[in-house]
mmCIF file of C-alpha atoms and ligand atoms in Angstrom:
data_model
loop_
_atom_site.group_PDB
_atom_site.id
_atom_site.type_symbol
_atom_site.label_atom_id
_atom_site.label_comp_id
_atom_site.label_asym_id
_atom_site.label_seq_id
_atom_site.Cartn_x
_atom_site.Cartn_y
_atom_site.Cartn_z
ATOM 1 C CA UNK A 1 83.174 158.646 79.066
ATOM 2 C CA UNK A 2 85.090 160.131 76.157
ATOM 3 C CA UNK A 3 88.276 162.132 76.535
ATOM 4 C CA UNK A 4 89.037 165.367 74.675
ATOM 5 C CA UNK A 5 90.179 163.364 71.646
ATOM 6 C CA UNK A 6 87.047 161.231 71.414
ATOM 7 C CA UNK A 7 88.578 158.079 72.896
ATOM 8 C CA UNK A 8 86.292 156.076 75.139
ATOM 9 C CA UNK A 9 88.042 155.575 78.459
ATOM 10 C CA UNK A 10 86.446 152.807 80.495
ATOM 11 C CA UNK A 11 89.397 150.939 81.937
ATOM 12 C CA UNK A 12 91.003 151.800 85.287
ATOM 13 C CA UNK A 13 94.213 150.182 86.471
ATOM 14 C CA UNK A 14 94.539 150.427 90.200
ATOM 15 C CA UNK A 15 97.862 150.039 91.943
ATOM 16 C CA UNK A 16 97.094 148.743 95.410
ATOM 17 C CA UNK A 17 100.685 148.862 96.651
ATOM 18 C CA UNK A 18 104.099 150.031 95.514
ATOM 19 C CA UNK A 19 105.682 147.080 97.335
ATOM 20 C CA UNK A 20 106.911 144.027 95.459
ATOM 21 C CA UNK A 21 108.631 140.790 96.374
ATOM 22 C CA UNK A 22 110.739 140.871 93.202
ATOM 23 C CA UNK A 23 113.318 143.358 91.942
ATOM 24 C CA UNK A 24 112.973 143.606 88.180
ATOM 25 C CA UNK A 25 115.850 145.428 86.524
ATOM 26 C CA UNK A 26 113.540 147.674 84.511
ATOM 27 C CA UNK A 27 110.987 148.405 87.242
ATOM 28 C CA UNK A 28 112.243 148.397 90.812
ATOM 29 C CA UNK A 29 115.868 147.330 90.802
ATOM 30 C CA UNK A 30 117.773 145.956 93.812
ATOM 31 C CA UNK A 31 118.567 148.726 96.282
ATOM 32 C CA UNK A 32 115.433 150.760 95.407
ATOM 33 C CA UNK A 33 114.578 153.044 98.323
ATOM 34 C CA UNK A 34 111.744 155.194 97.056
ATOM 35 C CA UNK A 35 108.985 153.495 99.069
ATOM 36 C CA UNK A 36 105.852 155.385 99.892
ATOM 37 C CA UNK A 37 104.696 155.257 103.517
ATOM 38 C CA UNK A 38 101.916 152.665 103.775
ATOM 39 C CA UNK A 39 99.702 155.244 105.493
ATOM 40 C CA UNK A 40 99.792 157.069 102.153
ATOM 41 C CA UNK A 41 98.358 154.038 100.343
ATOM 42 C CA UNK A 42 94.634 154.014 99.836
ATOM 43 C CA UNK A 43 92.859 151.723 102.281
ATOM 44 C CA UNK A 44 90.530 148.964 101.026
ATOM 45 C CA UNK A 45 87.518 151.183 101.833
ATOM 46 C CA UNK A 46 89.025 154.133 99.956
ATOM 47 C CA UNK A 47 89.758 151.960 96.916
ATOM 48 C CA UNK A 48 86.196 150.642 96.929
ATOM 49 C CA UNK A 49 84.798 154.146 97.139
ATOM 50 C CA UNK A 50 86.909 155.258 94.166
ATOM 51 C CA UNK A 51 85.783 152.217 92.168
ATOM 52 C CA UNK A 52 82.138 153.027 92.944
ATOM 53 C CA UNK A 53 82.586 156.609 91.729
ATOM 54 C CA UNK A 54 84.532 155.451 88.640
ATOM 55 C CA UNK A 55 81.879 152.855 87.776
ATOM 56 C CA UNK A 56 79.257 155.601 88.104
ATOM 57 C CA UNK A 57 81.174 157.551 85.451
ATOM 58 C CA UNK A 58 81.274 154.623 83.035
ATOM 59 C CA UNK A 59 84.457 152.731 83.906
ATOM 60 C CA UNK A 60 83.716 149.050 83.318
ATOM 61 C CA UNK A 61 87.055 147.214 83.451
ATOM 62 C CA UNK A 62 89.317 147.332 86.439
ATOM 63 C CA UNK A 63 92.739 145.793 86.917
ATOM 64 C CA UNK A 64 94.496 145.478 90.250
ATOM 65 C CA UNK A 65 98.221 145.853 89.984
ATOM 66 C CA UNK A 66 101.195 147.297 91.807
ATOM 67 C CA UNK A 67 103.963 146.755 92.836
ATOM 68 C CA UNK A 68 102.829 143.230 93.422
ATOM 69 C CA UNK A 69 99.124 143.122 94.350
ATOM 70 C CA UNK A 70 99.436 139.678 95.922
ATOM 71 C CA UNK A 71 101.615 141.040 98.731
ATOM 72 C CA UNK A 72 98.665 143.063 100.012
ATOM 73 C CA UNK A 73 96.801 141.117 102.717
ATOM 74 C CA UNK A 74 93.363 142.557 102.013
ATOM 75 C CA UNK A 75 93.429 141.771 98.279
ATOM 76 C CA UNK A 76 90.639 139.182 98.472
ATOM 77 C CA UNK A 77 88.454 141.566 100.446
ATOM 78 C CA UNK A 78 89.041 144.331 97.878
ATOM 79 C CA UNK A 79 88.111 142.022 94.978
ATOM 80 C CA UNK A 80 85.021 140.716 96.800
ATOM 81 C CA UNK A 81 83.756 144.261 97.470
ATOM 82 C CA UNK A 82 84.518 145.470 93.946
ATOM 83 C CA UNK A 83 82.550 142.626 92.468
ATOM 84 C CA UNK A 84 79.378 143.845 94.177
ATOM 85 C CA UNK A 85 79.565 147.333 92.637
ATOM 86 C CA UNK A 86 77.055 147.932 89.806
ATOM 87 C CA UNK A 87 78.879 148.661 86.546
ATOM 88 C CA UNK A 88 82.019 146.693 87.403
ATOM 89 C CA UNK A 89 82.085 144.216 84.526
ATOM 90 C CA UNK A 90 85.613 142.834 84.603
ATOM 91 C CA UNK A 91 88.127 142.595 87.429
ATOM 92 C CA UNK A 92 91.611 141.690 86.249
ATOM 93 C CA UNK A 93 94.879 141.234 88.052
ATOM 94 C CA UNK A 94 98.509 141.764 87.037
ATOM 95 C CA UNK A 95 100.956 139.663 89.013
ATOM 96 C CA UNK A 96 104.398 138.121 89.000
ATOM 97 C CA UNK A 97 102.605 134.884 90.025
ATOM 98 C CA UNK A 98 105.124 134.012 92.733
ATOM 99 C CA UNK A 99 102.244 133.686 95.229
ATOM 100 C CA UNK A 100 99.597 132.536 92.808
ATOM 101 C CA UNK A 101 99.984 128.821 93.504
ATOM 102 C CA UNK A 102 98.030 129.269 96.743
ATOM 103 C CA UNK A 103 96.005 132.353 95.830
ATOM 104 C CA UNK A 104 94.713 131.499 92.340
ATOM 105 C CA UNK A 105 91.627 129.622 93.502
ATOM 106 C CA UNK A 106 90.526 132.097 96.205
ATOM 107 C CA UNK A 107 91.065 134.985 93.796
ATOM 108 C CA UNK A 108 88.947 133.296 91.173
ATOM 109 C CA UNK A 109 86.250 132.602 93.736
ATOM 110 C CA UNK A 110 86.379 136.220 94.936
ATOM 111 C CA UNK A 111 85.657 137.495 91.413
ATOM 112 C CA UNK A 112 88.895 137.973 89.468
ATOM 113 C CA UNK A 113 88.201 137.121 85.826
ATOM 114 C CA UNK A 114 91.470 137.710 84.021
ATOM 115 C CA UNK A 115 95.098 137.420 85.047
ATOM 116 C CA UNK A 116 98.213 138.868 83.393
ATOM 117 C CA UNK A 117 101.399 137.176 84.508
ATOM 118 C CA UNK A 118 104.902 138.586 84.061
ATOM 119 C CA UNK A 119 107.325 136.001 82.748
ATOM 120 C CA UNK A 120 110.523 137.432 81.278
ATOM 121 C CA UNK A 121 112.480 134.172 81.016
ATOM 122 C CA UNK A 122 112.162 130.453 81.603
ATOM 123 C CA UNK A 123 115.810 129.791 82.279
ATOM 124 C CA UNK A 124 116.103 129.994 86.096
ATOM 125 C CA UNK A 125 119.382 131.933 85.965
ATOM 126 C CA UNK A 126 118.125 134.473 83.471
ATOM 127 C CA UNK A 127 114.843 134.800 85.371
ATOM 128 C CA UNK A 128 116.774 135.454 88.581
ATOM 129 C CA UNK A 129 119.083 137.908 86.863
ATOM 130 C CA UNK A 130 116.096 139.970 85.671
ATOM 131 C CA UNK A 131 113.756 139.696 88.656
ATOM 132 C CA UNK A 132 115.775 138.404 91.599
ATOM 133 C CA UNK A 133 113.111 135.687 91.960
ATOM 134 C CA UNK A 134 112.490 131.981 91.503
ATOM 135 C CA UNK A 135 110.966 130.920 88.192
ATOM 136 C CA UNK A 136 109.723 127.585 89.623
ATOM 137 C CA UNK A 137 107.341 129.447 91.927
ATOM 138 C CA UNK A 138 106.057 131.421 88.939
ATOM 139 C CA UNK A 139 105.483 128.295 86.858
ATOM 140 C CA UNK A 140 103.593 126.740 89.771
ATOM 141 C CA UNK A 141 101.521 129.942 89.905
ATOM 142 C CA UNK A 142 100.786 129.808 86.175
ATOM 143 C CA UNK A 143 99.655 126.189 86.419
ATOM 144 C CA UNK A 144 97.434 127.036 89.392
ATOM 145 C CA UNK A 145 95.896 129.906 87.412
ATOM 146 C CA UNK A 146 95.075 127.559 84.541
ATOM 147 C CA UNK A 147 93.475 125.055 86.903
ATOM 148 C CA UNK A 148 91.522 127.760 88.758
ATOM 149 C CA UNK A 149 89.609 128.488 85.545
ATOM 150 C CA UNK A 150 90.083 132.220 84.964
ATOM 151 C CA UNK A 151 88.448 133.494 81.801
ATOM 152 C CA UNK A 152 91.819 134.524 80.443
ATOM 153 C CA UNK A 153 95.440 134.151 81.534
ATOM 154 C CA UNK A 154 98.106 136.018 79.543
ATOM 155 C CA UNK A 155 101.870 136.002 79.821
ATOM 156 C CA UNK A 156 103.867 139.244 79.592
ATOM 157 C CA UNK A 157 107.539 139.493 78.745
ATOM 158 C CA UNK A 158 109.498 142.759 78.713
ATOM 159 C CA UNK A 159 112.146 142.626 75.979
ATOM 160 C CA UNK A 160 115.755 143.428 76.758
ATOM 161 C CA UNK A 161 118.544 143.053 74.266
ATOM 162 C CA UNK A 162 121.445 141.049 75.600
ATOM 163 C CA UNK A 163 119.372 139.876 78.559
ATOM 164 C CA UNK A 164 116.391 137.819 77.407
ATOM 165 C CA UNK A 165 116.158 137.773 73.622
ATOM 166 C CA UNK A 166 117.330 134.140 73.644
ATOM 167 C CA UNK A 167 114.375 133.417 75.944
ATOM 168 C CA UNK A 168 111.733 134.568 73.475
ATOM 169 C CA UNK A 169 111.491 131.306 71.565
ATOM 170 C CA UNK A 170 111.347 129.070 74.691
ATOM 171 C CA UNK A 171 108.626 131.390 76.009
ATOM 172 C CA UNK A 172 106.660 130.997 72.770
ATOM 173 C CA UNK A 173 106.863 127.212 73.090
ATOM 174 C CA UNK A 174 105.857 127.351 76.761
ATOM 175 C CA UNK A 175 102.900 129.583 75.922
ATOM 176 C CA UNK A 176 101.821 127.217 73.126
ATOM 177 C CA UNK A 177 102.130 124.169 75.380
ATOM 178 C CA UNK A 178 99.867 125.804 77.973
ATOM 179 C CA UNK A 179 97.484 127.417 75.478
ATOM 180 C CA UNK A 180 98.224 130.937 76.744
ATOM 181 C CA UNK A 181 98.739 134.136 74.731
ATOM 182 C CA UNK A 182 102.192 135.666 75.135
ATOM 183 C CA UNK A 183 102.784 139.408 74.860
ATOM 184 C CA UNK A 184 106.181 140.864 74.108
ATOM 185 C CA UNK A 185 106.562 144.360 75.505
ATOM 186 C CA UNK A 186 109.042 147.073 74.614
ATOM 187 C CA UNK A 187 111.060 148.470 77.466
ATOM 188 C CA UNK A 188 109.676 151.815 78.582
ATOM 189 C CA UNK A 189 111.639 154.562 80.357
ATOM 190 C CA UNK A 190 109.898 154.122 83.685
ATOM 191 C CA UNK A 191 112.584 153.974 86.278
ATOM 192 C CA UNK A 192 116.011 155.477 86.739
ATOM 193 C CA UNK A 193 118.282 152.588 86.042
ATOM 194 C CA UNK A 194 121.220 151.927 83.809
ATOM 195 C CA UNK A 195 119.281 149.168 82.001
ATOM 196 C CA UNK A 196 117.024 151.675 80.291
ATOM 197 C CA UNK A 197 119.570 152.391 77.574
ATOM 198 C CA UNK A 198 119.311 152.325 73.794
ATOM 199 C CA UNK A 199 121.695 149.371 73.910
ATOM 200 C CA UNK A 200 119.209 147.290 75.919
ATOM 201 C CA UNK A 201 116.174 148.358 73.950
ATOM 202 C CA UNK A 202 114.842 145.597 71.706
ATOM 203 C CA UNK A 203 112.114 146.881 69.364
ATOM 204 C CA UNK A 204 109.127 144.644 68.714
ATOM 205 C CA UNK A 205 109.993 144.737 64.990
ATOM 206 C CA UNK A 206 113.192 142.896 65.771
ATOM 207 C CA UNK A 207 111.407 140.381 67.995
ATOM 208 C CA UNK A 208 109.041 139.709 65.084
ATOM 209 C CA UNK A 209 112.010 139.113 62.803
ATOM 210 C CA UNK A 210 113.551 136.720 65.321
ATOM 211 C CA UNK A 211 110.301 134.762 65.500
ATOM 212 C CA UNK A 212 109.774 134.727 61.752
ATOM 213 C CA UNK A 213 113.068 132.834 61.389
ATOM 214 C CA UNK A 214 111.395 130.004 63.346
ATOM 215 C CA UNK A 215 107.779 130.103 62.259
ATOM 216 C CA UNK A 216 105.354 131.997 60.075
ATOM 217 C CA UNK A 217 103.596 134.911 61.746
ATOM 218 C CA UNK A 218 100.019 135.238 60.592
ATOM 219 C CA UNK A 219 98.522 138.663 61.454
ATOM 220 C CA UNK A 220 95.302 138.610 63.469
ATOM 221 C CA UNK A 221 94.069 142.165 62.869
ATOM 222 C CA UNK A 222 90.669 141.503 64.358
ATOM 223 C CA UNK A 223 91.937 139.694 67.426
ATOM 224 C CA UNK A 224 91.190 141.684 70.580
ATOM 225 C CA UNK A 225 92.195 139.886 73.716
ATOM 226 C CA UNK A 226 91.022 142.001 76.572
ATOM 227 C CA UNK A 227 91.547 145.727 76.651
ATOM 228 C CA UNK A 228 95.223 146.262 75.864
ATOM 229 C CA UNK A 229 97.130 147.736 72.915
ATOM 230 C CA UNK A 230 98.816 144.509 71.672
ATOM 231 C CA UNK A 231 98.880 143.589 67.967
ATOM 232 C CA UNK A 232 98.392 139.832 67.696
ATOM 233 C CA UNK A 233 99.919 137.234 65.392
ATOM 234 C CA UNK A 234 99.309 133.506 65.276
ATOM 235 C CA UNK A 235 102.402 131.370 64.764
ATOM 236 C CA UNK A 236 101.534 128.845 62.082
ATOM 237 C CA UNK A 237 103.432 125.767 63.297
ATOM 238 C CA UNK A 238 103.427 126.196 67.071
ATOM 239 C CA UNK A 239 99.913 127.667 67.146
ATOM 240 C CA UNK A 240 101.011 130.266 69.703
ATOM 241 C CA UNK A 241 99.210 133.570 69.827
ATOM 242 C CA UNK A 242 101.796 136.317 70.315
ATOM 243 C CA UNK A 243 100.963 139.957 70.974
ATOM 244 C CA UNK A 244 103.432 142.771 70.403
ATOM 245 C CA UNK A 245 103.248 145.903 72.529
ATOM 246 C CA UNK A 246 105.360 148.599 70.939
ATOM 247 C CA UNK A 247 104.885 151.607 73.168
ATOM 248 C CA UNK A 248 107.963 153.250 71.671
ATOM 249 C CA UNK A 249 108.076 152.139 68.041
ATOM 250 C CA UNK A 250 104.369 151.897 67.210
ATOM 251 C CA UNK A 251 103.485 155.463 66.335
ATOM 252 C CA UNK A 252 99.767 154.698 66.580
ATOM 253 C CA UNK A 253 100.111 153.260 70.074
ATOM 254 C CA UNK A 254 97.993 155.868 71.854
ATOM 255 C CA UNK A 255 95.216 156.156 69.272
ATOM 256 C CA UNK A 256 92.987 153.619 70.949
ATOM 257 C CA UNK A 257 94.072 154.206 74.536
ATOM 258 C CA UNK A 258 91.142 153.380 76.793
ATOM 259 C CA UNK A 259 92.708 153.588 80.231
ATOM 260 C CA UNK A 260 93.640 155.625 83.225
ATOM 261 C CA UNK A 261 95.590 154.649 86.293
ATOM 262 C CA UNK A 262 95.110 155.131 90.004
ATOM 263 C CA UNK A 263 98.386 155.122 91.913
ATOM 264 C CA UNK A 264 98.749 153.366 95.247
ATOM 265 C CA UNK A 265 98.818 156.760 96.972
ATOM 266 C CA UNK A 266 95.572 157.847 95.381
ATOM 267 C CA UNK A 267 96.503 159.932 92.347
ATOM 268 C CA UNK A 268 94.642 159.574 89.053
ATOM 269 C CA UNK A 269 97.229 159.267 86.307
ATOM 270 C CA UNK A 270 95.608 159.904 82.918
ATOM 271 C CA UNK A 271 98.652 158.627 80.966
ATOM 272 C CA UNK A 272 101.521 156.329 81.922
ATOM 273 C CA UNK A 273 104.018 158.344 79.892
ATOM 274 C CA UNK A 274 103.098 161.806 81.106
ATOM 275 C CA UNK A 275 103.799 163.165 84.578
ATOM 276 C CA UNK A 276 100.362 164.740 85.039
ATOM 277 C CA UNK A 277 98.435 163.433 88.064
ATOM 278 C CA UNK A 278 95.303 164.481 89.917
ATOM 279 C CA UNK A 279 95.123 163.905 93.634
ATOM 280 C CA UNK A 280 92.090 162.012 94.903
ATOM 281 C CA UNK A 281 93.477 161.016 98.268
ATOM 282 C CA UNK A 282 93.317 164.469 99.875
ATOM 283 C CA UNK A 283 89.716 164.799 98.757
ATOM 284 C CA UNK A 284 88.902 161.305 100.061
ATOM 285 C CA UNK A 285 90.498 162.034 103.423
ATOM 286 C CA UNK A 286 88.935 165.481 103.689
ATOM 287 C CA UNK A 287 85.494 163.848 103.665
ATOM 288 C CA UNK A 288 84.545 165.098 100.192
ATOM 289 C CA UNK A 289 81.288 163.962 98.646
ATOM 290 C CA UNK A 290 81.017 161.771 95.522
ATOM 291 C CA UNK A 291 80.351 164.811 93.342
ATOM 292 C CA UNK A 292 83.773 166.238 94.234
ATOM 293 C CA UNK A 293 85.460 162.923 93.438
ATOM 294 C CA UNK A 294 83.580 162.728 90.139
ATOM 295 C CA UNK A 295 84.768 166.229 89.236
ATOM 296 C CA UNK A 296 88.365 165.181 89.877
ATOM 297 C CA UNK A 297 87.878 162.278 87.446
ATOM 298 C CA UNK A 298 86.362 164.681 84.916
ATOM 299 C CA UNK A 299 89.455 166.848 85.256
ATOM 300 C CA UNK A 300 91.564 163.740 84.547
ATOM 301 C CA UNK A 301 89.553 163.142 81.351
ATOM 302 C CA UNK A 302 90.270 166.731 80.322
ATOM 303 C CA UNK A 303 93.960 166.321 81.041
ATOM 304 C CA UNK A 304 94.451 162.982 79.279
ATOM 305 C CA UNK A 305 97.005 163.808 76.565
ATOM 306 C CA UNK A 306 96.830 162.700 72.965
ATOM 307 C CA UNK A 307 100.095 160.756 73.239
ATOM 308 C CA UNK A 308 102.665 159.634 75.769
ATOM 309 C CA UNK A 309 105.993 161.488 75.931
ATOM 310 C CA UNK A 310 108.305 158.471 75.974
ATOM 311 C CA UNK A 311 109.857 159.449 72.660
ATOM 312 C CA UNK A 312 110.728 162.946 73.878
ATOM 313 C CA UNK A 313 113.704 162.286 76.129
ATOM 314 C CA UNK A 314 111.227 161.419 78.875
ATOM 315 C CA UNK A 315 112.734 161.466 82.362
ATOM 316 C CA UNK A 316 110.970 159.103 84.760
ATOM 317 C CA UNK A 317 110.000 160.677 88.060
ATOM 318 C CA UNK A 318 107.761 158.103 89.668
ATOM 319 C CA UNK A 319 108.912 154.560 88.814
ATOM 320 C CA UNK A 320 106.533 151.965 87.403
ATOM 321 C CA UNK A 321 106.211 150.323 90.794
ATOM 322 C CA UNK A 322 104.744 153.526 92.223
ATOM 323 C CA UNK A 323 102.465 154.256 89.260
ATOM 324 C CA UNK A 324 101.157 150.746 88.728
ATOM 325 C CA UNK A 325 101.829 148.695 85.615
HETATM 326 N N1 SAM B 1 104.012 142.856 89.900
HETATM 327 C C1 SAM B 1 103.035 142.686 88.864
HETATM 328 C C2 SAM B 1 103.652 142.038 87.642
HETATM 329 O O1 SAM B 1 104.782 141.576 87.724
HETATM 330 O O2 SAM B 1 102.972 141.954 86.616
HETATM 331 C C3 SAM B 1 102.272 143.932 88.491
HETATM 332 C C4 SAM B 1 103.027 145.222 88.377
HETATM 333 S S1 SAM B 1 104.174 145.294 87.045
HETATM 334 C C5 SAM B 1 104.754 146.969 87.255
HETATM 335 C C6 SAM B 1 103.117 145.337 85.637
HETATM 336 C C7 SAM B 1 103.766 145.177 84.311
HETATM 337 O O3 SAM B 1 104.605 146.294 84.058
HETATM 338 C C8 SAM B 1 104.636 143.938 84.158
HETATM 339 O O4 SAM B 1 104.246 143.204 83.028
HETATM 340 C C9 SAM B 1 106.014 144.524 83.988
HETATM 341 O O5 SAM B 1 106.817 143.688 83.246
HETATM 342 C C10 SAM B 1 105.705 145.846 83.312
HETATM 343 N N2 SAM B 1 106.800 146.808 83.413
HETATM 344 C C11 SAM B 1 107.400 147.278 84.514
HETATM 345 N N3 SAM B 1 108.388 148.146 84.203
HETATM 346 C C12 SAM B 1 108.413 148.230 82.861
HETATM 347 C C13 SAM B 1 109.201 148.959 81.934
HETATM 348 N N4 SAM B 1 110.190 149.750 82.322
HETATM 349 N N5 SAM B 1 108.942 148.789 80.617
HETATM 350 C C14 SAM B 1 107.952 147.973 80.201
HETATM 351 N N6 SAM B 1 107.163 147.265 81.031
HETATM 352 C C15 SAM B 1 107.403 147.387 82.344
#
């Protein structure tokens, strides 16, 4: 399916819960109280029905996210059912990896093909300061993911000045050692917290400069790893592949946007950085037929904006944990 601006949109990110077992400063900080009632979350059957309708409309890539998708008990069942749906080509997962050490193999067997893992620091103290969690569990999860044999495992680091810029180089070395691409992501205004300030914002251009003091960055303009908006560079000495995701400073960021989101409470969100949402859950629970659900997706295609509004004094309403990263 094409949107109004001629972009092919075939990638749906599905948040299966707004709950998370970590408390990242930039996402769902300590003391967060905005939980949705779990009865408002789509059930496994409702998620599967939405995926079937979406696949019928041409969506081909699906990513389960949250919150933290691994805290949801029926995750394996959801993946197993999704895999059977005609048209579903790729099932990916975004996770903090804290529970991946035990779940990597069953998830791979159930049908997950690609895994994105958040890793904002390697230093245990810095990792805890950012996420409230234990980096050793994450590293065990990353190793389990490598052993499980997923088609692709990527590491994601959100950049914060004064918090983790000194972690970027160790992360590059870690990524090189494990043969994993690392993506450096600009902080987006997605939750109401005092860390989302200009002072904490570290543009990808500056991260590139920091890295170029250590190694030569060789552009990889034709490198497409998966379905995201990262621009990739190979580091000449270390061999690391580093992607830069500049949602704020890359003015062409939205030009090739190919995705929509489904929130845990069943709203289609055509753009992460725009408050517009279309409710599917009421239609699902009112017993609507597939045609009605399809029409709601078509409305979402019509409403998908040309660009996000992050650069326009954007005020977050629903935090990232509720929308799905
Ligand atoms: N819990 C999973 C995880 O840790 O990957 C999945 C959900 S998380 C919301 C998905 C991604 O969104 C993570 O890579 C996270 O770092 C990113 N994210 C969350 N809040 C962000 C923000 N304010 N700016 C940029 N990225 C953010």
